[in-house]
Amino acid sequence: HHCQRYSLDLIDNFLFAKRKIPHDVFSCTSSMNAVPFDVKEMIRQASQKATPWSTTERRALFALCHAASILNWARKQYREQVCNK
């Protein structure tokens, strides 16, 4: 759900919050990096976690991966349908 705030403290702090998304996220001139973190890097760091995962951490990791993927998919569709005309 995009109205929630999801964060995960690993080596880097991964955060997804609707108020942290750039205002020009659906712009034909903005860069394609919609979220302030790399999903592959987050998964790499998560796989190296030494302590057991809490339920909250597992849910945050799931939500972060999906929120980033959905936002990037939506931006790609927007650019294909609106910007390329």
mmCIF file of C-alpha atoms in Angstrom:
data_model
loop_
_atom_site.group_PDB
_atom_site.id
_atom_site.type_symbol
_atom_site.label_atom_id
_atom_site.label_comp_id
_atom_site.label_asym_id
_atom_site.label_seq_id
_atom_site.Cartn_x
_atom_site.Cartn_y
_atom_site.Cartn_z
ATOM 1 C CA HIS A 1 0.000 0.000 0.000
ATOM 2 C CA HIS A 2 1.620 3.238 -1.135
ATOM 3 C CA CYS A 3 0.336 5.408 1.719
ATOM 4 C CA GLN A 4 2.474 3.516 4.246
ATOM 5 C CA ARG A 5 6.091 4.178 5.180
ATOM 6 C CA TYR A 6 8.414 1.205 4.758
ATOM 7 C CA SER A 7 11.991 1.153 5.935
ATOM 8 C CA LEU A 8 14.698 -1.412 6.415
ATOM 9 C CA ASP A 9 17.978 -0.761 8.217
ATOM 10 C CA LEU A 10 20.728 -2.876 6.728
ATOM 11 C CA ILE A 11 24.135 -1.538 5.684
ATOM 12 C CA ASP A 12 22.217 1.282 4.002
ATOM 13 C CA ASN A 13 18.885 2.633 5.178
ATOM 14 C CA PHE A 14 16.193 1.765 2.639
ATOM 15 C CA LEU A 15 13.088 3.915 2.864
ATOM 16 C CA PHE A 16 9.955 4.198 0.748
ATOM 17 C CA ALA A 17 7.426 6.822 1.773
ATOM 18 C CA LYS A 18 4.913 8.625 -0.403
ATOM 19 C CA ARG A 19 6.193 12.005 0.784
ATOM 20 C CA LYS A 20 9.770 11.098 -0.197
ATOM 21 C CA ILE A 21 8.903 10.372 -3.843
ATOM 22 C CA PRO A 22 10.017 13.260 -6.090
ATOM 23 C CA HIS A 23 7.184 15.477 -7.280
ATOM 24 C CA ASP A 24 8.262 15.054 -10.892
ATOM 25 C CA VAL A 25 8.139 11.257 -10.764
ATOM 26 C CA PHE A 26 5.733 11.210 -13.726
ATOM 27 C CA SER A 27 7.661 13.587 -15.936
ATOM 28 C CA CYS A 28 9.072 13.054 -19.375
ATOM 29 C CA THR A 29 12.319 14.765 -18.373
ATOM 30 C CA SER A 30 13.060 13.201 -14.970
ATOM 31 C CA SER A 31 15.552 10.351 -14.627
ATOM 32 C CA MET A 32 14.210 6.789 -14.615
ATOM 33 C CA ASN A 33 15.471 6.072 -11.093
ATOM 34 C CA ALA A 34 12.180 6.600 -9.260
ATOM 35 C CA VAL A 35 13.123 5.232 -5.884
ATOM 36 C CA PRO A 36 16.116 6.362 -3.849
ATOM 37 C CA PHE A 37 17.605 2.874 -3.643
ATOM 38 C CA ASP A 38 18.591 -0.047 -5.802
ATOM 39 C CA VAL A 39 16.345 -3.075 -5.228
ATOM 40 C CA LYS A 40 19.086 -5.540 -6.200
ATOM 41 C CA GLU A 41 21.475 -3.953 -3.694
ATOM 42 C CA MET A 42 18.815 -4.092 -0.982
ATOM 43 C CA ILE A 43 18.267 -7.810 -1.600
ATOM 44 C CA ARG A 44 22.021 -8.427 -1.619
ATOM 45 C CA GLN A 45 22.413 -6.700 1.748
ATOM 46 C CA ALA A 46 19.337 -8.462 3.138
ATOM 47 C CA SER A 47 20.748 -11.864 2.208
ATOM 48 C CA GLN A 48 23.829 -11.146 4.327
ATOM 49 C CA LYS A 49 21.879 -10.311 7.495
ATOM 50 C CA ALA A 50 23.305 -12.322 10.386
ATOM 51 C CA THR A 51 20.398 -12.123 12.836
ATOM 52 C CA PRO A 52 16.961 -13.731 12.334
ATOM 53 C CA TRP A 53 14.349 -11.700 10.490
ATOM 54 C CA SER A 54 11.432 -10.291 12.452
ATOM 55 C CA THR A 55 7.957 -10.370 10.937
ATOM 56 C CA THR A 56 8.089 -6.589 10.504
ATOM 57 C CA GLU A 57 11.425 -6.780 8.661
ATOM 58 C CA ARG A 58 10.151 -9.504 6.314
ATOM 59 C CA ARG A 59 7.054 -7.476 5.529
ATOM 60 C CA ALA A 60 9.102 -4.318 4.967
ATOM 61 C CA LEU A 61 11.459 -6.135 2.573
ATOM 62 C CA PHE A 62 8.505 -7.544 0.629
ATOM 63 C CA ALA A 63 6.775 -4.141 0.463
ATOM 64 C CA LEU A 64 9.951 -2.275 -0.527
ATOM 65 C CA CYS A 65 10.699 -4.650 -3.384
ATOM 66 C CA HIS A 66 7.163 -4.508 -4.719
ATOM 67 C CA ALA A 67 6.642 -0.763 -4.254
ATOM 68 C CA ALA A 68 9.821 -0.027 -6.195
ATOM 69 C CA SER A 69 8.882 -2.459 -8.971
ATOM 70 C CA ILE A 70 5.330 -1.140 -9.286
ATOM 71 C CA LEU A 71 6.421 2.490 -9.330
ATOM 72 C CA ASN A 72 9.075 1.845 -11.958
ATOM 73 C CA TRP A 73 6.601 -0.152 -14.085
ATOM 74 C CA ALA A 74 4.052 2.681 -13.877
ATOM 75 C CA ARG A 75 6.691 5.247 -14.859
ATOM 76 C CA LYS A 76 7.756 3.108 -17.824
ATOM 77 C CA GLN A 77 4.140 2.823 -19.012
ATOM 78 C CA TYR A 78 3.642 6.568 -18.574
ATOM 79 C CA ARG A 79 6.726 7.380 -20.616
ATOM 80 C CA GLU A 80 5.776 4.957 -23.392
ATOM 81 C CA GLN A 81 2.199 6.199 -23.657
ATOM 82 C CA VAL A 82 2.589 9.908 -22.935
ATOM 83 C CA CYS A 83 6.147 11.039 -23.580
ATOM 84 C CA ASN A 84 6.769 9.218 -26.849
ATOM 85 C CA LYS A 85 3.872 10.882 -28.673
#
